[in-house]
Amino acid sequence: MTRIFLSKAFTMMEIMITLVIIGVLATIGFSQYQTSMESALAREARVGLEVIFAAERIIFLQTGGFVACNNTTDCNTNLNLDLRAGGWDYSVAVVAGPNFTATATRTGGLLAYNTRTITLTNAEVWDGTWEVARWW
């Protein structure tokens, strides 16, 4: 009587190839996730500056001058806003006088080496880099 042994296990080579494929897919997915998160935060900072711009114009129409603020909390208090300080990881500074400039600067994050600054003036002039540079 002859016994036939059927192998129902994976070989070490099959397991290694599977792990390599999973690793490559995870790396690609994580880099896409990082880029998407940074782009979303940059868009949120830009929208925050647009809200500050609108509030500054209202204050200017009421008082004839602009209001300065050093951070998000100051802007919320001085401009009667409700910007989230912890949600967008940008520092906000508004320099006021006869003109104003609102600046959002990236303070950390997944791609922290891509330092970005967005600036908006009372003349509605945008400046800076808010698009995320792809690094792959």
CSV table of C-alpha atoms in Angstrom, one decimal:
chain,number,residue,atom,x,y,z
A,1,MET,CA,0.0,0.0,0.0
A,2,THR,CA,1.4,3.3,-1.0
A,3,ARG,CA,0.8,6.5,1.0
A,4,ILE,CA,0.4,9.8,-0.8
A,5,PHE,CA,1.2,12.8,1.3
A,6,LEU,CA,-0.5,16.0,0.2
A,7,SER,CA,1.1,19.1,1.5
A,8,LYS,CA,-1.4,21.6,2.9
A,9,ALA,CA,1.1,24.1,4.2
A,10,PHE,CA,2.8,27.1,2.7
A,11,THR,CA,6.4,27.1,1.9
A,12,MET,CA,8.8,29.6,3.4
A,13,MET,CA,9.3,31.2,0.0
A,14,GLU,CA,5.5,31.8,-0.5
A,15,ILE,CA,5.3,33.4,2.9
A,16,MET,CA,8.3,35.7,2.2
A,17,ILE,CA,6.9,36.8,-1.2
A,18,THR,CA,3.5,37.5,0.4
A,19,LEU,CA,5.2,39.6,3.1
A,20,VAL,CA,7.2,41.6,0.6
A,21,ILE,CA,4.1,42.4,-1.5
A,22,ILE,CA,2.2,43.5,1.6
A,23,GLY,CA,5.1,45.7,2.6
A,24,VAL,CA,5.3,47.4,-0.8
A,25,LEU,CA,1.5,48.0,-0.8
A,26,ALA,CA,1.6,49.4,2.8
A,27,THR,CA,4.5,51.8,1.9
A,28,ILE,CA,2.6,53.1,-1.1
A,29,GLY,CA,-0.6,53.5,0.9
A,30,PHE,CA,1.1,55.3,3.7
A,31,SER,CA,2.8,57.8,1.5
A,32,GLN,CA,-0.5,58.6,-0.2
A,33,TYR,CA,-2.1,59.0,3.2
A,34,GLN,CA,0.6,61.4,4.3
A,35,THR,CA,0.2,63.5,1.2
A,36,SER,CA,-3.6,63.6,1.5
A,37,MET,CA,-3.4,64.6,5.2
A,38,GLU,CA,-1.0,67.4,4.5
A,39,SER,CA,-3.1,68.7,1.5
A,40,ALA,CA,-6.2,68.7,3.7
A,41,LEU,CA,-4.4,70.6,6.5
A,42,ALA,CA,-3.1,73.2,3.9
A,43,ARG,CA,-6.6,73.7,2.6
A,44,GLU,CA,-7.9,74.1,6.1
A,45,ALA,CA,-5.3,76.8,6.8
A,46,ARG,CA,-6.2,78.6,3.6
A,47,VAL,CA,-9.9,78.6,4.6
A,48,GLY,CA,-8.9,79.8,8.1
A,49,LEU,CA,-7.1,82.7,6.5
A,50,GLU,CA,-10.1,83.5,4.4
A,51,VAL,CA,-12.3,83.6,7.6
A,52,ILE,CA,-9.8,85.9,9.2
A,53,PHE,CA,-9.8,88.1,6.1
A,54,ALA,CA,-13.6,88.4,6.2
A,55,ALA,CA,-13.5,89.2,9.9
A,56,GLU,CA,-10.8,91.8,9.4
A,57,ARG,CA,-12.9,93.5,6.7
A,58,ILE,CA,-15.9,93.7,9.0
A,59,ILE,CA,-13.8,95.1,11.8
A,60,PHE,CA,-12.3,97.6,9.3
A,61,LEU,CA,-15.7,98.8,8.2
A,62,GLN,CA,-16.8,99.2,11.8
A,63,THR,CA,-13.7,100.8,13.3
A,64,GLY,CA,-11.6,102.0,10.4
A,65,GLY,CA,-8.6,99.9,11.4
A,66,PHE,CA,-7.5,96.3,11.5
A,67,VAL,CA,-6.9,94.1,14.6
A,68,ALA,CA,-3.6,92.3,15.3
A,69,CYS,CA,-3.4,88.8,16.8
A,70,ASN,CA,-0.4,86.5,17.5
A,71,ASN,CA,-2.1,83.1,17.4
A,72,THR,CA,-5.4,81.4,16.9
A,73,THR,CA,-6.6,82.1,20.4
A,74,ASP,CA,-5.9,85.8,19.9
A,75,CYS,CA,-7.7,85.8,16.5
A,76,ASN,CA,-10.7,84.1,18.0
A,77,THR,CA,-10.9,86.6,20.8
A,78,ASN,CA,-10.1,89.8,18.9
A,79,LEU,CA,-12.0,89.0,15.8
A,80,ASN,CA,-14.9,87.1,17.5
A,81,LEU,CA,-14.1,83.9,15.6
A,82,ASP,CA,-14.1,80.2,16.4
A,83,LEU,CA,-11.1,78.8,14.6
A,84,ARG,CA,-9.9,75.4,15.9
A,85,ALA,CA,-6.4,75.9,17.4
A,86,GLY,CA,-5.4,72.2,17.6
A,87,GLY,CA,-7.0,70.9,14.5
A,88,TRP,CA,-4.9,72.4,11.8
A,89,ASP,CA,-1.4,72.6,13.3
A,90,TYR,CA,-0.6,76.0,11.9
A,91,SER,CA,0.5,79.1,13.8
A,92,VAL,CA,-1.5,82.2,12.8
A,93,ALA,CA,-0.2,85.7,13.0
A,94,VAL,CA,-2.0,88.9,11.9
A,95,VAL,CA,0.0,92.0,11.6
A,96,ALA,CA,-2.3,95.1,11.6
A,97,GLY,CA,-1.8,98.7,10.9
A,98,PRO,CA,-3.1,100.7,7.9
A,99,ASN,CA,-2.9,97.3,6.1
A,100,PHE,CA,-2.9,93.7,7.5
A,101,THR,CA,-1.2,90.5,6.6
A,102,ALA,CA,-2.4,87.2,7.9
A,103,THR,CA,0.1,84.4,7.9
A,104,ALA,CA,-0.3,80.7,8.6
A,105,THR,CA,2.9,78.7,9.0
A,106,ARG,CA,3.1,74.9,9.3
A,107,THR,CA,4.3,73.9,12.8
A,108,GLY,CA,4.6,70.2,12.5
A,109,GLY,CA,3.1,67.1,10.9
A,110,LEU,CA,3.8,64.1,8.8
A,111,LEU,CA,5.9,65.9,6.2
A,112,ALA,CA,7.4,68.5,8.6
A,113,TYR,CA,10.5,69.0,6.4
A,114,ASN,CA,8.1,70.6,3.8
A,115,THR,CA,7.8,74.0,5.6
A,116,ARG,CA,5.0,75.9,4.2
A,117,THR,CA,3.7,79.4,4.8
A,118,ILE,CA,0.5,80.9,3.5
A,119,THR,CA,0.0,84.7,3.5
A,120,LEU,CA,-3.1,86.8,2.8
A,121,THR,CA,-3.1,90.6,2.7
A,122,ASN,CA,-6.0,93.1,2.9
A,123,ALA,CA,-5.6,93.6,-0.8
A,124,GLU,CA,-6.6,89.9,-1.3
A,125,VAL,CA,-3.1,89.0,-2.4
A,126,TRP,CA,-2.2,85.4,-1.7
A,127,ASP,CA,1.5,84.3,-1.3
A,128,GLY,CA,3.4,81.3,-0.1
A,129,THR,CA,3.4,77.6,-0.7
A,130,TRP,CA,0.4,75.7,0.4
A,131,GLU,CA,0.5,72.8,-2.0
A,132,VAL,CA,2.2,69.7,-0.8
A,133,ALA,CA,5.4,68.7,-2.6
A,134,ARG,CA,5.4,65.0,-3.5
A,135,TRP,CA,8.5,63.3,-2.3
A,136,TRP,CA,8.4,60.0,-4.2
